[in-house]
Coordinates of C-alpha atoms and ligand atoms in Angstrom, one line a residue:
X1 CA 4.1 9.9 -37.7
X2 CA 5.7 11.0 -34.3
X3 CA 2.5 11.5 -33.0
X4 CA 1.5 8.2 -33.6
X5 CA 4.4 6.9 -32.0
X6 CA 4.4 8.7 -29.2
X7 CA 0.4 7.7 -28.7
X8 CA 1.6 4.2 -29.6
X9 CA 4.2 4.2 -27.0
X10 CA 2.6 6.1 -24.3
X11 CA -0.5 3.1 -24.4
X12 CA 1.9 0.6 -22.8
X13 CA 2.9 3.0 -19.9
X14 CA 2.0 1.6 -16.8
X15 CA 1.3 3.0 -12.9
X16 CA 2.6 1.2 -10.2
X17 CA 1.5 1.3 -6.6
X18 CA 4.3 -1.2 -5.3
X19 CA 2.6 -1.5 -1.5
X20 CA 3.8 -3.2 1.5
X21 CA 0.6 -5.6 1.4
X22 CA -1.0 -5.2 -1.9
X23 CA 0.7 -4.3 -5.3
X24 CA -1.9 -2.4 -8.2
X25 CA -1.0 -1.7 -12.0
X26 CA -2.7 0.8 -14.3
X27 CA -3.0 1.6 -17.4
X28 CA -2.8 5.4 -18.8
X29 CA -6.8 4.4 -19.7
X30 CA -7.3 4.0 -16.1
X31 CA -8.3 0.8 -15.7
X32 CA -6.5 -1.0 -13.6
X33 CA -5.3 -4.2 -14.3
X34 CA -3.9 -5.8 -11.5
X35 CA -4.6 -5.6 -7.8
X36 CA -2.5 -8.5 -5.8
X37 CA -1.0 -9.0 -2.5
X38 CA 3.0 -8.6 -2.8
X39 CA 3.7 -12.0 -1.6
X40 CA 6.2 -14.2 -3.9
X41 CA 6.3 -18.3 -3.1
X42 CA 10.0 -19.3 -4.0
X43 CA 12.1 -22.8 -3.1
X44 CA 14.1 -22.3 0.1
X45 CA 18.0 -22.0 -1.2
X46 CA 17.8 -21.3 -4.8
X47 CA 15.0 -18.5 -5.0
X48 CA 13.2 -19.5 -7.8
X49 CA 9.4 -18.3 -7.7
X50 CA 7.4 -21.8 -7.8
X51 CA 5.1 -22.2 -10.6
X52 CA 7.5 -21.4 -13.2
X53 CA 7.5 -18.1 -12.2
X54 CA 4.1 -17.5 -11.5
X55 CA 3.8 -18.2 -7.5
X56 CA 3.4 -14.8 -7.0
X57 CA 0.4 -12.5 -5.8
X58 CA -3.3 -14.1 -5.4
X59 CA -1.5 -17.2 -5.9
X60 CA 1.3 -17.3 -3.1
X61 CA -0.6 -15.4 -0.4
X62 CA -3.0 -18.7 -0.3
X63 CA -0.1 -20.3 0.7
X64 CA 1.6 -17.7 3.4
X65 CA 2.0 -19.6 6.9
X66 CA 0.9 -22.8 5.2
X67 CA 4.1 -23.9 2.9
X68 CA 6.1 -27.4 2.8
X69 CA 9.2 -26.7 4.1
X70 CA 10.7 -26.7 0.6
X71 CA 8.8 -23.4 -0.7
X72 CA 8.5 -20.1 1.3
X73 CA 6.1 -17.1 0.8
X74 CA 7.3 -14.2 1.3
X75 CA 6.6 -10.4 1.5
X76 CA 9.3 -8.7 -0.1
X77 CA 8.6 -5.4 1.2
X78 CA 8.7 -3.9 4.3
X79 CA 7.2 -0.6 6.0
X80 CA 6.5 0.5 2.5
X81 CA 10.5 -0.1 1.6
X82 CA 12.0 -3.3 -0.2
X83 CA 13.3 -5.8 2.0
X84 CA 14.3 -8.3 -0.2
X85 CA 16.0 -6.7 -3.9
X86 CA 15.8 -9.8 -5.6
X87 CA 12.4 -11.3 -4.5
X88 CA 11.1 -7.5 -5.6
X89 CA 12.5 -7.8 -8.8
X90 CA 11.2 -11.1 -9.8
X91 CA 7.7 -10.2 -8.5
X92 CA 7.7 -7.0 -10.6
X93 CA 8.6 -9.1 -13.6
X94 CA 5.7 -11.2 -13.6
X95 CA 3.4 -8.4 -12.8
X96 CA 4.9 -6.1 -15.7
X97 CA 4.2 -9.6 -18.1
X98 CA 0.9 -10.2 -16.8
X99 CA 0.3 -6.4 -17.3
X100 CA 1.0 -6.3 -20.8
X101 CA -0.5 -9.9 -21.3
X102 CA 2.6 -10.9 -23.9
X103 CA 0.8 -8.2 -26.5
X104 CA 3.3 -5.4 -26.3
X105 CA 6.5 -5.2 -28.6
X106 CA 8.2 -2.4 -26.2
X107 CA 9.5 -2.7 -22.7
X108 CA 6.9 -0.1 -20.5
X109 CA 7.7 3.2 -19.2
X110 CA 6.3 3.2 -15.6
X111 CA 5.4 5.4 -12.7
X112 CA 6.2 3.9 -9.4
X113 CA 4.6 5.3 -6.0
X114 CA 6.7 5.3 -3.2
X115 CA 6.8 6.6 0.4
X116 CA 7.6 10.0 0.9
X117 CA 10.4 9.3 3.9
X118 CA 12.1 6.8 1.9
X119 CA 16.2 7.2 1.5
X120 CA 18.5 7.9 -1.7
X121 CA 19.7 4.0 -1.5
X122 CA 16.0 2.8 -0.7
X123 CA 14.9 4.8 -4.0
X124 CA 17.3 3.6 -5.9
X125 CA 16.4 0.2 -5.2
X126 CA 12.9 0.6 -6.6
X127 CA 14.1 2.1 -9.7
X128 CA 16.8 -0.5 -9.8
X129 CA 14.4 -3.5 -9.3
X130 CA 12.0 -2.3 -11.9
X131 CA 14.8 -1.5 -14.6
X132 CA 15.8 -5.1 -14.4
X133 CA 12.6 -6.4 -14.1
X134 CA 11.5 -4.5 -18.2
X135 CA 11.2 -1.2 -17.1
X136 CA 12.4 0.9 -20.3
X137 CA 12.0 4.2 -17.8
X138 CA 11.2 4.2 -14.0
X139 CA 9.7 7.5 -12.4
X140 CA 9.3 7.4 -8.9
X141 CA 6.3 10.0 -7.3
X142 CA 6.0 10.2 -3.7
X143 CA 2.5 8.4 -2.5
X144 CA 0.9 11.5 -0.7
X145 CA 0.5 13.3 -3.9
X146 CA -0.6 10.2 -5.8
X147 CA -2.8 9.6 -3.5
X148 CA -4.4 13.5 -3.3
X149 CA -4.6 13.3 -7.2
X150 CA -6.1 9.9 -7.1
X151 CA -8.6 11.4 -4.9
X152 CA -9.0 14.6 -7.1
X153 CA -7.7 17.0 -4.5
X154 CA -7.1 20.4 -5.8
X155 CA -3.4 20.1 -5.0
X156 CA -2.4 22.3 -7.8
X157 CA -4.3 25.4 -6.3
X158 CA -3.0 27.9 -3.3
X159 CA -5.6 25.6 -1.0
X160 CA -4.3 23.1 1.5
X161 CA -5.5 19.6 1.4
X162 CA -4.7 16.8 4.0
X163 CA -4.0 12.8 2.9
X164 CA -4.0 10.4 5.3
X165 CA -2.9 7.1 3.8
X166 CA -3.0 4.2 6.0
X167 CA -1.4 1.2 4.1
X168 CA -0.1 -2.3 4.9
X169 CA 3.5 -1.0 6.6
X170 CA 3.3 2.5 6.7
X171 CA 0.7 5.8 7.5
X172 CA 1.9 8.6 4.8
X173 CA -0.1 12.0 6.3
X174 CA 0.2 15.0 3.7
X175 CA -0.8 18.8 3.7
X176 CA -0.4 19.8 0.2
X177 CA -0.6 23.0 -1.5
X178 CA 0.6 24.5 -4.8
X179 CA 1.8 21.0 -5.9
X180 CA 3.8 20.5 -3.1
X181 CA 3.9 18.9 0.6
X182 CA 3.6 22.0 2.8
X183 CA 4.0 19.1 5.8
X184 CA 5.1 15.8 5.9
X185 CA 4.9 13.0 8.3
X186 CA 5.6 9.1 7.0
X187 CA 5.3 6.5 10.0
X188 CA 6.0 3.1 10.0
X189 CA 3.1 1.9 11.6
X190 CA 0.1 0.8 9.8
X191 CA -2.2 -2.4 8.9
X192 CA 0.6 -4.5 9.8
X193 CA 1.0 -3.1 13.5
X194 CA -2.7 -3.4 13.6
X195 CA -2.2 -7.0 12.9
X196 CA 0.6 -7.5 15.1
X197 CA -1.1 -5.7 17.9
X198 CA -4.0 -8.3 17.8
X199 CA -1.9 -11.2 17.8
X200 CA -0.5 -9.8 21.2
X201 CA -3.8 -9.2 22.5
X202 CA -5.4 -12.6 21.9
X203 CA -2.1 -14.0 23.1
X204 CA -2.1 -12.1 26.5
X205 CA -5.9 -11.7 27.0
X206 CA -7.0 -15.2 25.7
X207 CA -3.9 -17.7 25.8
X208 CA -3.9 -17.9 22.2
X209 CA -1.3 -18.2 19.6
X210 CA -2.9 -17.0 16.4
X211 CA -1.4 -16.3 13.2
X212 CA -1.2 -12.9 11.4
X213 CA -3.9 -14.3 8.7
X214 CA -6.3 -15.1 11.5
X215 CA -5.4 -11.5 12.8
X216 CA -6.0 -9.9 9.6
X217 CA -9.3 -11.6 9.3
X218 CA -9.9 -10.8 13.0
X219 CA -9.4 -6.8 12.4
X220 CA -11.6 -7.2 8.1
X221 CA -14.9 -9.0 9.8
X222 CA -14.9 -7.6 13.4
X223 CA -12.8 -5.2 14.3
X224 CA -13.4 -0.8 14.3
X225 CA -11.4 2.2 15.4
X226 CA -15.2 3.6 17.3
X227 CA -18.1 1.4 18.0
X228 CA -20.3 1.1 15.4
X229 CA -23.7 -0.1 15.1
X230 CA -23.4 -4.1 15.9
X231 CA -21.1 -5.1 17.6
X232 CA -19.9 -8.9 16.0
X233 CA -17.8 -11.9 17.3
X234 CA -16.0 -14.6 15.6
X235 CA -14.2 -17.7 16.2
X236 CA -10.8 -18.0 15.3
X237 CA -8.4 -21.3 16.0
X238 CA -4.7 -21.3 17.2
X239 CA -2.3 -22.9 19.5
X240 CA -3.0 -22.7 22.9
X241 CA 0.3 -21.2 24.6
X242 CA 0.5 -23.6 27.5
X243 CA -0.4 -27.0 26.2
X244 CA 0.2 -25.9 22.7
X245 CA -2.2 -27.7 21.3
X246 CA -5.1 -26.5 18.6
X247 CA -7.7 -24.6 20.1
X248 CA -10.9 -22.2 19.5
X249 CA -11.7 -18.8 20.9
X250 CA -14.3 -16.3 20.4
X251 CA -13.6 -12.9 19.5
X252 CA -15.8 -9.7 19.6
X253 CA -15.4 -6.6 18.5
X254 CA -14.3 -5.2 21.9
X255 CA -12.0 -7.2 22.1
X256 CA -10.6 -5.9 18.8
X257 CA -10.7 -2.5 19.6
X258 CA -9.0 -3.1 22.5
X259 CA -6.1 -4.1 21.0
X260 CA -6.1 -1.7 18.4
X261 CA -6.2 1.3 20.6
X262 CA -2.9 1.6 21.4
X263 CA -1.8 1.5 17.4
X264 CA -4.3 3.8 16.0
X265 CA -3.4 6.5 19.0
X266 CA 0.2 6.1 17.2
X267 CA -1.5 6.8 13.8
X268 CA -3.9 9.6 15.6
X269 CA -0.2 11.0 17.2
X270 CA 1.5 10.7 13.3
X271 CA -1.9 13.2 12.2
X272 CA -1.4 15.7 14.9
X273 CA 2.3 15.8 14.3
X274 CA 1.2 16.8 10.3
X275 CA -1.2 19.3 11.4
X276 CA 0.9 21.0 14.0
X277 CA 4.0 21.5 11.2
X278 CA 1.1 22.9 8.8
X279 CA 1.5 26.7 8.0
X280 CA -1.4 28.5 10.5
X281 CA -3.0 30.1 7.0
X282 CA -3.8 26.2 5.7
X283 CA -6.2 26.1 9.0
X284 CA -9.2 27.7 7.5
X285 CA -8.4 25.3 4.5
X286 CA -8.7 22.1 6.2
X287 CA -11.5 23.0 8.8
X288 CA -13.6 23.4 5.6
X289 CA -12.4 20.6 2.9
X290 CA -11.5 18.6 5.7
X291 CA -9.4 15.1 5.8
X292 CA -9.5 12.2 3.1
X293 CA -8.4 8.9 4.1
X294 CA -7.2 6.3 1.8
X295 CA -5.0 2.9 1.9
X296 CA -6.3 -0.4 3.3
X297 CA -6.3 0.9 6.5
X298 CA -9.5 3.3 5.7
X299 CA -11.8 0.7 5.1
X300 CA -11.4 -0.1 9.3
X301 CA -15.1 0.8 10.1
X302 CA -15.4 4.2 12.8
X303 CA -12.0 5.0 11.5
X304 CA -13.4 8.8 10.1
X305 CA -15.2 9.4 13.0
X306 CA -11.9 8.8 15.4
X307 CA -9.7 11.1 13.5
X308 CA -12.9 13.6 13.5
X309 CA -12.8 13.7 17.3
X310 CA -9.5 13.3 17.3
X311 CA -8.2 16.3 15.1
X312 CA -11.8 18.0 15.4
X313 CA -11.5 18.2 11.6
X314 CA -14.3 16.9 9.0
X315 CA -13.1 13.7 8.0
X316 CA -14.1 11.5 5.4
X317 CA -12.7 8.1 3.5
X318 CA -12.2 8.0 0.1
X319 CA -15.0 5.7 -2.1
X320 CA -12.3 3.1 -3.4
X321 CA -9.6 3.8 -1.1
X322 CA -7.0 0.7 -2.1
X323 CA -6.9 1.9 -5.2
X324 CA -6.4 5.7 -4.9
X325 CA -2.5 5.8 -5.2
X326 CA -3.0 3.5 -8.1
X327 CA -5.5 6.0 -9.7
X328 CA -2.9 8.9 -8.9
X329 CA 0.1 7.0 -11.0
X330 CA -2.3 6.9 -14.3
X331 CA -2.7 10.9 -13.8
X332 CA 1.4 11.4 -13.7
X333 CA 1.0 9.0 -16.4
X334 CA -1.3 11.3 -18.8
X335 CA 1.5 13.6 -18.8
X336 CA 4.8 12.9 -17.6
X337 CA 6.1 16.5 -19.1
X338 CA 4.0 18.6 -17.3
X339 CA 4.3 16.6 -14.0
X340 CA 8.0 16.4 -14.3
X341 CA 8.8 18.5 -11.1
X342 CA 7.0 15.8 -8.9
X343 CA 8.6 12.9 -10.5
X344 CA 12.2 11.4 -10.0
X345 CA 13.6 9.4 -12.6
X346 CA 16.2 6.4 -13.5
X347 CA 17.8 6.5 -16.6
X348 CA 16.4 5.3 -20.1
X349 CA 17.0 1.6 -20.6
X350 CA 17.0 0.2 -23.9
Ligands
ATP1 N1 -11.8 -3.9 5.9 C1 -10.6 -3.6 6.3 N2 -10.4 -3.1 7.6 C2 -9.2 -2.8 8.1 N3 -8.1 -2.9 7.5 C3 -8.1 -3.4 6.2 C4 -9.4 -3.7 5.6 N4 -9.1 -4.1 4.3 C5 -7.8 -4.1 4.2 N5 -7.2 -3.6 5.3 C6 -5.7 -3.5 5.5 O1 -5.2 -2.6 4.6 C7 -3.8 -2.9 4.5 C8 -3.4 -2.9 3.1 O2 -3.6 -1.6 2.5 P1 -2.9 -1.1 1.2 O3 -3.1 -2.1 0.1 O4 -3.3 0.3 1.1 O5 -1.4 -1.2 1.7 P2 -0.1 -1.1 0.8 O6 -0.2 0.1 -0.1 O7 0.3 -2.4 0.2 O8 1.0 -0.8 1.9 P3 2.0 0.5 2.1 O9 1.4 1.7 1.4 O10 2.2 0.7 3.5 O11 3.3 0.0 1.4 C9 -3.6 -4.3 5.1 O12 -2.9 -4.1 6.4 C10 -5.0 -4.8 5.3 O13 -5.1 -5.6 6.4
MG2 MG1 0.2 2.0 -0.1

């Protein structure tokens, strides 16, 4: 009987990766069930997500930059931490319903990934947010060691194993061993900057305004970190920044890793930091099992071979690499017992 319940219960568990850009939920099956960007569409003055609640994720990031001035999208969370508390909670809400698609009688015990340098208050806030969103129990894991289980490191074993995850707001780089970080380094600088940095560029270089979709786009279709087999261009539209009128330009790959340089030495500088506070004995670890890269950022083409010359360590980026924190939650998931040591928890909600 308490086996069944406990089977019954432990179904509607849920992982959380609750990501600056992107927001993913899991099931304890694995599957997961819900990969969106964290942007909420609300009226200006009262709040209220549009759609009758539903003018969040897929649906409001259509809209981000192009909203009457009666609705705003917005990103809720910033360099991996929540910006706005009550934008955050309503998002989680509709993701936790959509989640359990109105079939499940009890509110969802959940594990939340979060970034390792975050503070008491800012922790809170996460386990706050999801409480009074449905959570019946919020555990909080830090991302690096979601992210290494995710990927199947050996984290659990005497062996050192180096994360790099390079999300929407902030780079999380991890050597773990025996369960635990052995060195630490969380930056906030990440797709975002990347983003930001090529709005700068095409503004200075090209006398273009362009907006940080168009940037995005710029950095998905033509950008790398290392040149890599053919080089592309594309044709992007902004405001010109003297007459301010519409105007086209032609971007190529260059020019986008121009712009990027500056960034990803940041992100290069965040690796080196890592490896430098790494006990010496890890060395032979990592000069034989190497780096994994996950997050968004990882899917920047030439990225593994920059951090290869730059740390002169193998390097290579995880197959699916957006949803390896994700995949890491649905392993704390499988059991929260044995994990407890890794997990911090909010109190049981009825
Ligand atoms: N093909 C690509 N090339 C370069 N960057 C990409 C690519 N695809 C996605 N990204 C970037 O990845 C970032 C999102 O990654 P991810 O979903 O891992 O972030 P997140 O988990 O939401 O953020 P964080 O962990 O910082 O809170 C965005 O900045 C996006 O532009
Ligand atoms: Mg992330």
């Amino acid at each position: 009987m308490f086996n069944w319940l406990k089977s019954r219960f432990s179904r509607n568990d849920l992982g959380i990766d609750l990501g600056t850009a992107n927001t993913l939920v899991i099931t304890l099956d694995g599957d997961t069930i819900i990969s969106e960007p964290s942007v909420v569409a609300v009226y200006k003055g009262t709040n209220e997500v549009i759609l009758g609640g539903n003018g969040v994720g897929d649906e409001a990031y259509r809209m981000l930059g192009r909203t009457p001035t009666n609705i705003e999208a917005l990103r809720p969370l910033k360099g991996g931490v929540i910006a706005d508390f009550e934008i955050t909670e309503k998002m989680l809400r509709y993701f936790l319903r959509k989640a359990q698609n109105g079939t499940s009688l009890m509110n969802p015990r959940v594990v939340i990934s979060v970034p390792s340098g975050i503070t008491t208050v800012e922790r809170r806030a996460v386990i706050n947010s999801a409480e009074r969103a449905g959570a019946r129990k919020v555990y909080l894991v830090d991302e690096p060691m979601a992210a290494a289980l995710g990927v199947g490191m050996p984290v659990t074993k005497a062996q050192g194993s180096m994360i790099v995850d390079i999300g929407g707001g902030t780079t999380e780089v991890a050597v773990l061993s025996l369960s635990g970080p052995v060195a630490i380094k969380s930056v906030k600088l990440a797709g975002d900057d990347l983003d930001d940095a090529i709005i700068d560029y095409v503004r200075k270089n090209h006398n273009l305004q362009i907006g940080p979709q168009t940037a995005e786009t710029l950095k998905k279709t033509i950008g790398s970190a290392t040149p890599v087999g053919e080089e592309k261009t594309l044709e992007v539209a902004g405001r010109d920044t003297l007459n301010l009128m519409p105007r086209k330009a032609v971007m190529n790959s260059e020019d986008i890793r121009s712009a990027l340089e500056p960034a990803l030495q940041g992100i290069m500088r965040a690796i080196l930091d890592c490896l430098e506070l790494a006990p010496p004995e890890i060395g032979s670890d990592l000069l034989e099992q190497g780096i994994v890269v996950v997050g968004g950022g990882a899917l920047l083409p030439g990225l593994d071979s920059y951090i290869s010359q730059g740390t002169g360590l193998p390097c290579s980026i995880d197959d699916d690499p957006l949803t390896a924190v994700v995949r890491g939650t649905a392993k704390f998931l499988e059991d929260l017992d044995l994990y407890a040591p890794f997990l911090s928890e909010g109190e049981d909600q009825q």
